[in-house]
Amino acid sequence: MPDFADTRVSLAGQGALIGVATTASASGACLALVGGIQVTVRVPVGLTVAPQQNLLILRRGSTYWALSALTAPPAVPPAAPPPPDVPPPSDPAPAPKPTTTTGTLVCSPVATSTWRDGQWRTDIGSSTSADTYQGRYSGSGYGRNSGFAFYGAKPRSIAGASVTKATVKLRRLTSGDYGKRSPTLRLVSQSTRPNSFPTLNETISGPALGVINQVSPWETTFTLPASWGQAMVDGSRGGLAITVSSDDPYIRLAGRSSWSAAWTLTLYWRRS
């Protein structure tokens, strides 16, 4: 057995000690290191000691007794690494707003004409650019007049758009009395001038106009129902008219030949 005299440390008075078995128990004893000193440890019957096992040892005098074999401390799993830095969730980006396009479509009439006594009048100029009359002049032997403006295919060039506003330019010329009078406006099915009397539809009262250079105002940009403009864009309507079922009021509004802006229709629209 090695001589540990040079490294021996006194273990007297230390009570219970912890040692490490260097040999298995055999014949009631084993070798163990206690405080760096190898000693013989008595092992009680029923206690089994394996090498490298920790022992709880009691010293009595010069004799060391193994009280128990200590189990290894429970394995403690290493702490989980901290999660990586992840930015907090953010609110989802809002859905993009729909793109809205707006615009203005100016539609000059392709024809302005007046119907009387079963035909289009040619005595007042070209039958496609004549002034537009409503009613009958007092004492006249002719029938009632109905004036029309047709807009061709241009309003349908923005098909699918929503009309937000519609206006029409009107100017009253000399005919009849000079007092302010309001024409009766109608929507017409046809977009070009037919050979027969056009089909009349919705109706509203037009603006009160005096006669040019006599009673103001004699000219206006009149706002139509937006639904009228929409009907022209959708193609179910194609023109405007002034007409009454009686003789009065007798009114003459400028046609294309008298005023270049006559009956100009402006459609304000948007599309999403």
mmCIF file of C-alpha atoms in Angstrom:
data_model
loop_
_atom_site.group_PDB
_atom_site.id
_atom_site.type_symbol
_atom_site.label_atom_id
_atom_site.label_comp_id
_atom_site.label_asym_id
_atom_site.label_seq_id
_atom_site.Cartn_x
_atom_site.Cartn_y
_atom_site.Cartn_z
ATOM 1 C CA MET A 1 0.000 0.000 0.000
ATOM 2 C CA PRO A 2 1.445 3.462 -0.855
ATOM 3 C CA ASP A 3 2.769 5.558 1.998
ATOM 4 C CA PHE A 4 0.785 8.796 2.230
ATOM 5 C CA ALA A 5 2.614 10.026 5.310
ATOM 6 C CA ASP A 6 3.889 13.142 3.520
ATOM 7 C CA THR A 7 0.336 14.221 2.561
ATOM 8 C CA ARG A 8 -1.567 12.875 5.502
ATOM 9 C CA VAL A 9 -4.127 15.254 7.016
ATOM 10 C CA SER A 10 -5.681 14.676 10.409
ATOM 11 C CA LEU A 11 -9.320 13.689 10.147
ATOM 12 C CA ALA A 12 -9.903 13.493 13.868
ATOM 13 C CA GLY A 13 -12.970 15.247 15.144
ATOM 14 C CA GLN A 14 -14.573 15.775 11.728
ATOM 15 C CA GLY A 15 -17.635 13.543 12.445
ATOM 16 C CA ALA A 16 -19.371 12.370 9.305
ATOM 17 C CA LEU A 17 -17.177 12.532 6.238
ATOM 18 C CA ILE A 18 -17.596 12.239 2.490
ATOM 19 C CA GLY A 19 -15.256 9.943 0.646
ATOM 20 C CA VAL A 20 -14.895 8.433 -2.771
ATOM 21 C CA ALA A 21 -14.540 4.680 -3.074
ATOM 22 C CA THR A 22 -11.481 3.650 -5.020
ATOM 23 C CA THR A 23 -12.355 -0.053 -4.908
ATOM 24 C CA ALA A 24 -15.516 -2.089 -4.771
ATOM 25 C CA SER A 25 -16.536 -3.478 -1.395
ATOM 26 C CA ALA A 26 -15.226 -6.949 -0.652
ATOM 27 C CA SER A 27 -15.088 -8.944 2.630
ATOM 28 C CA GLY A 28 -16.843 -6.083 4.421
ATOM 29 C CA ALA A 29 -14.394 -3.335 3.440
ATOM 30 C CA CYS A 30 -13.233 -1.061 0.597
ATOM 31 C CA LEU A 31 -10.633 1.588 -0.007
ATOM 32 C CA ALA A 32 -11.684 5.216 -0.233
ATOM 33 C CA LEU A 33 -10.176 8.658 -0.497
ATOM 34 C CA VAL A 34 -11.176 10.910 2.376
ATOM 35 C CA GLY A 35 -9.747 14.415 2.359
ATOM 36 C CA GLY A 36 -7.052 13.287 -0.010
ATOM 37 C CA ILE A 37 -6.057 10.376 2.244
ATOM 38 C CA GLN A 38 -6.675 6.801 1.235
ATOM 39 C CA VAL A 39 -8.180 4.835 4.096
ATOM 40 C CA THR A 40 -9.783 1.467 4.654
ATOM 41 C CA VAL A 41 -13.524 1.801 5.185
ATOM 42 C CA ARG A 42 -15.601 -0.912 6.833
ATOM 43 C CA VAL A 43 -18.728 -1.717 4.864
ATOM 44 C CA PRO A 44 -21.774 -3.047 6.757
ATOM 45 C CA VAL A 45 -23.529 -6.192 5.553
ATOM 46 C CA GLY A 46 -26.113 -5.340 2.883
ATOM 47 C CA LEU A 47 -24.298 -2.253 1.591
ATOM 48 C CA THR A 48 -22.671 -2.603 -1.808
ATOM 49 C CA VAL A 49 -20.016 -0.116 -2.849
ATOM 50 C CA ALA A 50 -18.767 0.413 -6.396
ATOM 51 C CA PRO A 51 -15.584 2.266 -7.406
ATOM 52 C CA GLN A 52 -15.936 6.019 -7.754
ATOM 53 C CA GLN A 53 -19.071 5.959 -5.642
ATOM 54 C CA ASN A 54 -19.470 8.681 -3.045
ATOM 55 C CA LEU A 55 -19.699 7.367 0.519
ATOM 56 C CA LEU A 56 -21.038 8.871 3.693
ATOM 57 C CA ILE A 57 -18.407 7.821 6.269
ATOM 58 C CA LEU A 58 -18.330 7.954 10.054
ATOM 59 C CA ARG A 59 -15.021 7.756 11.867
ATOM 60 C CA ARG A 60 -14.858 6.174 15.299
ATOM 61 C CA GLY A 61 -11.373 6.296 16.621
ATOM 62 C CA SER A 62 -9.130 4.977 13.933
ATOM 63 C CA THR A 63 -11.890 3.045 12.206
ATOM 64 C CA TYR A 64 -13.894 4.373 9.267
ATOM 65 C CA TRP A 65 -17.387 3.071 8.696
ATOM 66 C CA ALA A 66 -19.406 3.487 5.501
ATOM 67 C CA LEU A 67 -22.863 4.602 6.505
ATOM 68 C CA SER A 68 -24.329 4.699 2.993
ATOM 69 C CA ALA A 69 -23.463 4.943 -0.647
ATOM 70 C CA LEU A 70 -24.559 8.259 -2.033
ATOM 71 C CA THR A 71 -26.329 8.495 -5.320
ATOM 72 C CA ALA A 72 -25.026 10.924 -7.854
ATOM 73 C CA PRO A 73 -26.766 14.252 -7.788
ATOM 74 C CA PRO A 74 -29.638 14.424 -10.226
ATOM 75 C CA ALA A 75 -28.639 15.568 -13.645
ATOM 76 C CA VAL A 76 -29.864 19.061 -14.218
ATOM 77 C CA PRO A 77 -30.531 19.740 -17.851
ATOM 78 C CA PRO A 78 -28.827 22.811 -19.105
ATOM 79 C CA ALA A 79 -30.988 25.853 -19.243
ATOM 80 C CA ALA A 80 -32.645 26.332 -22.572
ATOM 81 C CA PRO A 81 -30.976 29.046 -24.572
ATOM 82 C CA PRO A 82 -32.940 32.277 -24.686
ATOM 83 C CA PRO A 83 -35.126 32.590 -27.746
ATOM 84 C CA PRO A 84 -33.670 34.635 -30.560
ATOM 85 C CA ASP A 85 -34.646 38.246 -30.701
ATOM 86 C CA VAL A 86 -37.852 38.260 -32.640
ATOM 87 C CA PRO A 87 -39.567 41.572 -33.218
ATOM 88 C CA PRO A 88 -43.061 41.712 -31.792
ATOM 89 C CA PRO A 89 -45.767 40.955 -34.320
ATOM 90 C CA SER A 90 -47.040 44.005 -36.073
ATOM 91 C CA ASP A 91 -50.486 44.717 -37.383
ATOM 92 C CA PRO A 92 -50.956 43.462 -40.930
ATOM 93 C CA ALA A 93 -50.582 46.079 -43.589
ATOM 94 C CA PRO A 94 -53.937 47.568 -44.561
ATOM 95 C CA ALA A 95 -55.386 46.472 -47.836
ATOM 96 C CA PRO A 96 -54.533 48.918 -50.607
ATOM 97 C CA LYS A 97 -57.239 51.412 -51.298
ATOM 98 C CA PRO A 98 -59.032 50.866 -54.592
ATOM 99 C CA THR A 99 -57.854 53.175 -57.328
ATOM 100 C CA THR A 100 -60.553 55.661 -58.273
ATOM 101 C CA THR A 101 -60.403 57.464 -61.578
ATOM 102 C CA THR A 102 -62.488 60.556 -62.232
ATOM 103 C CA GLY A 103 -63.048 62.541 -65.373
ATOM 104 C CA THR A 104 -65.228 64.821 -67.433
ATOM 105 C CA LEU A 105 -66.697 63.944 -70.824
ATOM 106 C CA VAL A 106 -67.958 66.793 -73.029
ATOM 107 C CA CYS A 107 -70.495 65.692 -75.631
ATOM 108 C CA SER A 108 -71.575 68.071 -78.376
ATOM 109 C CA PRO A 109 -74.819 67.059 -80.075
ATOM 110 C CA VAL A 110 -74.504 65.311 -83.418
ATOM 111 C CA ALA A 111 -77.809 66.895 -84.440
ATOM 112 C CA THR A 112 -80.248 69.557 -83.228
ATOM 113 C CA SER A 113 -83.650 69.478 -84.916
ATOM 114 C CA THR A 114 -87.277 70.532 -84.507
ATOM 115 C CA TRP A 115 -90.278 68.337 -85.311
ATOM 116 C CA ARG A 116 -93.582 69.846 -86.409
ATOM 117 C CA ASP A 117 -96.615 68.557 -88.258
ATOM 118 C CA GLY A 118 -95.223 65.041 -88.756
ATOM 119 C CA GLN A 119 -91.784 65.967 -90.099
ATOM 120 C CA TRP A 120 -88.450 67.577 -89.320
ATOM 121 C CA ARG A 121 -88.492 71.288 -90.042
ATOM 122 C CA THR A 122 -86.218 72.556 -92.822
ATOM 123 C CA ASP A 123 -87.645 76.086 -93.030
ATOM 124 C CA ILE A 124 -85.464 77.219 -90.095
ATOM 125 C CA GLY A 125 -82.148 75.930 -91.458
ATOM 126 C CA SER A 126 -80.443 72.596 -91.724
ATOM 127 C CA SER A 127 -82.535 69.828 -90.223
ATOM 128 C CA THR A 128 -79.472 68.568 -88.286
ATOM 129 C CA SER A 129 -78.320 71.909 -86.835
ATOM 130 C CA ALA A 130 -81.554 73.901 -86.564
ATOM 131 C CA ASP A 131 -82.766 75.790 -83.504
ATOM 132 C CA THR A 132 -85.040 73.846 -81.170
ATOM 133 C CA TYR A 133 -88.616 75.002 -80.541
ATOM 134 C CA GLN A 134 -91.267 74.062 -78.025
ATOM 135 C CA GLY A 135 -95.048 74.759 -78.249
ATOM 136 C CA ARG A 136 -96.881 76.822 -80.846
ATOM 137 C CA TYR A 137 -96.731 80.508 -81.639
ATOM 138 C CA SER A 138 -100.014 82.221 -80.739
ATOM 139 C CA GLY A 139 -102.337 82.331 -83.730
ATOM 140 C CA SER A 140 -100.176 80.088 -85.884
ATOM 141 C CA GLY A 141 -101.894 77.672 -88.220
ATOM 142 C CA TYR A 142 -99.058 75.192 -87.826
ATOM 143 C CA GLY A 143 -98.872 72.437 -85.252
ATOM 144 C CA ARG A 144 -96.865 72.288 -82.017
ATOM 145 C CA ASN A 145 -93.084 72.145 -82.086
ATOM 146 C CA SER A 146 -90.798 69.747 -80.267
ATOM 147 C CA GLY A 147 -87.026 70.376 -80.242
ATOM 148 C CA PHE A 148 -84.376 67.639 -79.999
ATOM 149 C CA ALA A 149 -80.655 67.188 -79.425
ATOM 150 C CA PHE A 150 -78.994 63.831 -80.165
ATOM 151 C CA TYR A 151 -75.559 62.819 -78.828
ATOM 152 C CA GLY A 152 -74.498 59.839 -80.909
ATOM 153 C CA ALA A 153 -72.156 57.227 -79.420
ATOM 154 C CA LYS A 154 -69.840 59.487 -77.401
ATOM 155 C CA PRO A 155 -71.581 59.118 -74.002
ATOM 156 C CA ARG A 156 -71.159 55.344 -74.274
ATOM 157 C CA SER A 157 -67.383 55.757 -74.610
ATOM 158 C CA ILE A 158 -67.198 55.745 -70.787
ATOM 159 C CA ALA A 159 -69.468 52.714 -70.354
ATOM 160 C CA GLY A 160 -69.035 51.200 -66.901
ATOM 161 C CA ALA A 161 -68.327 54.556 -65.235
ATOM 162 C CA SER A 162 -70.638 56.085 -62.639
ATOM 163 C CA VAL A 163 -71.995 59.505 -63.542
ATOM 164 C CA THR A 164 -71.869 61.895 -60.578
ATOM 165 C CA LYS A 165 -73.212 64.985 -62.356
ATOM 166 C CA ALA A 166 -74.621 65.975 -65.742
ATOM 167 C CA THR A 167 -75.111 69.463 -67.192
ATOM 168 C CA VAL A 168 -76.373 70.933 -70.465
ATOM 169 C CA LYS A 169 -75.838 74.410 -71.982
ATOM 170 C CA LEU A 170 -79.008 76.228 -73.088
ATOM 171 C CA ARG A 171 -79.583 79.678 -74.646
ATOM 172 C CA ARG A 172 -82.990 81.213 -75.349
ATOM 173 C CA LEU A 173 -83.395 83.159 -78.604
ATOM 174 C CA THR A 174 -86.019 85.674 -79.748
ATOM 175 C CA SER A 175 -89.468 84.096 -80.247
ATOM 176 C CA GLY A 176 -92.637 84.378 -78.266
ATOM 177 C CA ASP A 177 -92.822 86.821 -75.346
ATOM 178 C CA TYR A 178 -89.819 88.176 -73.459
ATOM 179 C CA GLY A 179 -90.800 86.974 -70.000
ATOM 180 C CA LYS A 180 -88.904 84.179 -68.300
ATOM 181 C CA ARG A 181 -90.196 80.839 -69.423
ATOM 182 C CA SER A 182 -89.186 77.269 -68.544
ATOM 183 C CA PRO A 183 -88.991 74.558 -71.186
ATOM 184 C CA THR A 184 -90.062 71.028 -70.340
ATOM 185 C CA LEU A 185 -87.082 68.714 -70.768
ATOM 186 C CA ARG A 186 -87.436 65.053 -71.758
ATOM 187 C CA LEU A 187 -85.036 62.148 -72.147
ATOM 188 C CA VAL A 188 -85.088 60.545 -75.608
ATOM 189 C CA SER A 189 -84.341 56.912 -76.433
ATOM 190 C CA GLN A 190 -82.617 57.519 -79.778
ATOM 191 C CA SER A 191 -78.996 58.722 -79.967
ATOM 192 C CA THR A 192 -79.266 59.813 -83.612
ATOM 193 C CA ARG A 193 -82.143 61.517 -85.391
ATOM 194 C CA PRO A 194 -84.728 58.994 -86.604
ATOM 195 C CA ASN A 195 -87.051 59.513 -89.555
ATOM 196 C CA SER A 196 -90.100 59.400 -87.280
ATOM 197 C CA PHE A 197 -90.946 61.180 -84.057
ATOM 198 C CA PRO A 198 -88.471 60.108 -81.337
ATOM 199 C CA THR A 199 -89.423 58.146 -78.231
ATOM 200 C CA LEU A 200 -89.918 60.393 -75.187
ATOM 201 C CA ASN A 201 -89.224 59.224 -71.647
ATOM 202 C CA GLU A 202 -88.429 60.896 -68.292
ATOM 203 C CA THR A 203 -89.304 64.556 -67.790
ATOM 204 C CA ILE A 204 -88.258 67.516 -65.636
ATOM 205 C CA SER A 205 -88.887 71.260 -65.715
ATOM 206 C CA GLY A 206 -86.006 73.205 -67.240
ATOM 207 C CA PRO A 207 -84.531 76.560 -66.220
ATOM 208 C CA ALA A 208 -86.478 79.832 -66.380
ATOM 209 C CA LEU A 209 -84.877 81.861 -69.187
ATOM 210 C CA GLY A 210 -85.567 85.288 -70.660
ATOM 211 C CA VAL A 211 -84.980 86.215 -74.279
ATOM 212 C CA ILE A 212 -81.422 87.045 -75.330
ATOM 213 C CA ASN A 213 -80.551 90.745 -74.934
ATOM 214 C CA GLN A 214 -83.990 91.403 -73.419
ATOM 215 C CA VAL A 215 -84.430 89.616 -70.079
ATOM 216 C CA SER A 216 -81.620 88.049 -68.066
ATOM 217 C CA PRO A 217 -80.679 85.302 -67.758
ATOM 218 C CA TRP A 218 -81.117 84.014 -71.281
ATOM 219 C CA GLU A 219 -78.288 81.501 -71.085
ATOM 220 C CA THR A 220 -77.372 78.861 -68.507
ATOM 221 C CA THR A 221 -75.551 75.659 -67.759
ATOM 222 C CA PHE A 222 -78.399 73.623 -66.375
ATOM 223 C CA THR A 223 -77.848 70.645 -64.068
ATOM 224 C CA LEU A 224 -79.679 67.494 -65.114
ATOM 225 C CA PRO A 225 -80.365 64.509 -62.858
ATOM 226 C CA ALA A 226 -77.225 62.364 -62.677
ATOM 227 C CA SER A 227 -79.442 59.397 -63.554
ATOM 228 C CA TRP A 228 -80.101 60.991 -66.948
ATOM 229 C CA GLY A 229 -76.403 61.129 -67.689
ATOM 230 C CA GLN A 230 -76.028 57.551 -66.445
ATOM 231 C CA ALA A 231 -78.767 56.384 -68.793
ATOM 232 C CA MET A 232 -76.876 57.888 -71.741
ATOM 233 C CA VAL A 233 -73.623 56.243 -70.654
ATOM 234 C CA ASP A 234 -75.408 52.910 -70.231
ATOM 235 C CA GLY A 235 -76.994 53.272 -73.678
ATOM 236 C CA SER A 236 -80.674 53.141 -72.700
ATOM 237 C CA ARG A 237 -81.105 56.835 -73.613
ATOM 238 C CA GLY A 238 -79.472 58.921 -76.339
ATOM 239 C CA GLY A 239 -80.843 62.463 -76.479
ATOM 240 C CA LEU A 240 -82.752 65.369 -74.944
ATOM 241 C CA ALA A 241 -85.908 67.168 -76.006
ATOM 242 C CA ILE A 242 -88.073 70.194 -75.182
ATOM 243 C CA THR A 243 -91.765 69.526 -75.698
ATOM 244 C CA VAL A 244 -95.173 70.236 -74.135
ATOM 245 C CA SER A 245 -98.601 68.786 -74.712
ATOM 246 C CA SER A 246 -100.121 72.286 -75.000
ATOM 247 C CA ASP A 247 -99.231 75.349 -77.025
ATOM 248 C CA ASP A 248 -97.543 77.258 -74.199
ATOM 249 C CA PRO A 249 -94.965 78.212 -73.316
ATOM 250 C CA TYR A 250 -93.674 78.880 -76.802
ATOM 251 C CA ILE A 251 -89.881 78.832 -76.560
ATOM 252 C CA ARG A 252 -86.964 78.848 -78.987
ATOM 253 C CA LEU A 253 -83.604 77.556 -77.812
ATOM 254 C CA ALA A 254 -80.430 77.898 -79.876
ATOM 255 C CA GLY A 255 -79.322 74.959 -82.017
ATOM 256 C CA ARG A 256 -75.864 74.162 -83.351
ATOM 257 C CA SER A 257 -76.044 76.678 -86.208
ATOM 258 C CA SER A 258 -76.929 79.611 -83.917
ATOM 259 C CA TRP A 259 -74.531 78.871 -81.039
ATOM 260 C CA SER A 260 -71.622 76.437 -81.129
ATOM 261 C CA ALA A 261 -72.069 75.512 -77.446
ATOM 262 C CA ALA A 262 -75.807 74.879 -77.798
ATOM 263 C CA TRP A 263 -77.040 71.739 -76.064
ATOM 264 C CA THR A 264 -73.489 70.710 -75.051
ATOM 265 C CA LEU A 265 -73.787 67.858 -72.562
ATOM 266 C CA THR A 266 -71.070 67.463 -69.897
ATOM 267 C CA LEU A 267 -70.818 64.253 -67.902
ATOM 268 C CA TYR A 268 -68.789 64.100 -64.692
ATOM 269 C CA TRP A 269 -67.843 60.510 -63.871
ATOM 270 C CA ARG A 270 -65.783 58.228 -61.677
ATOM 271 C CA ARG A 271 -64.604 54.647 -61.971
ATOM 272 C CA SER A 272 -63.153 52.360 -59.242
#
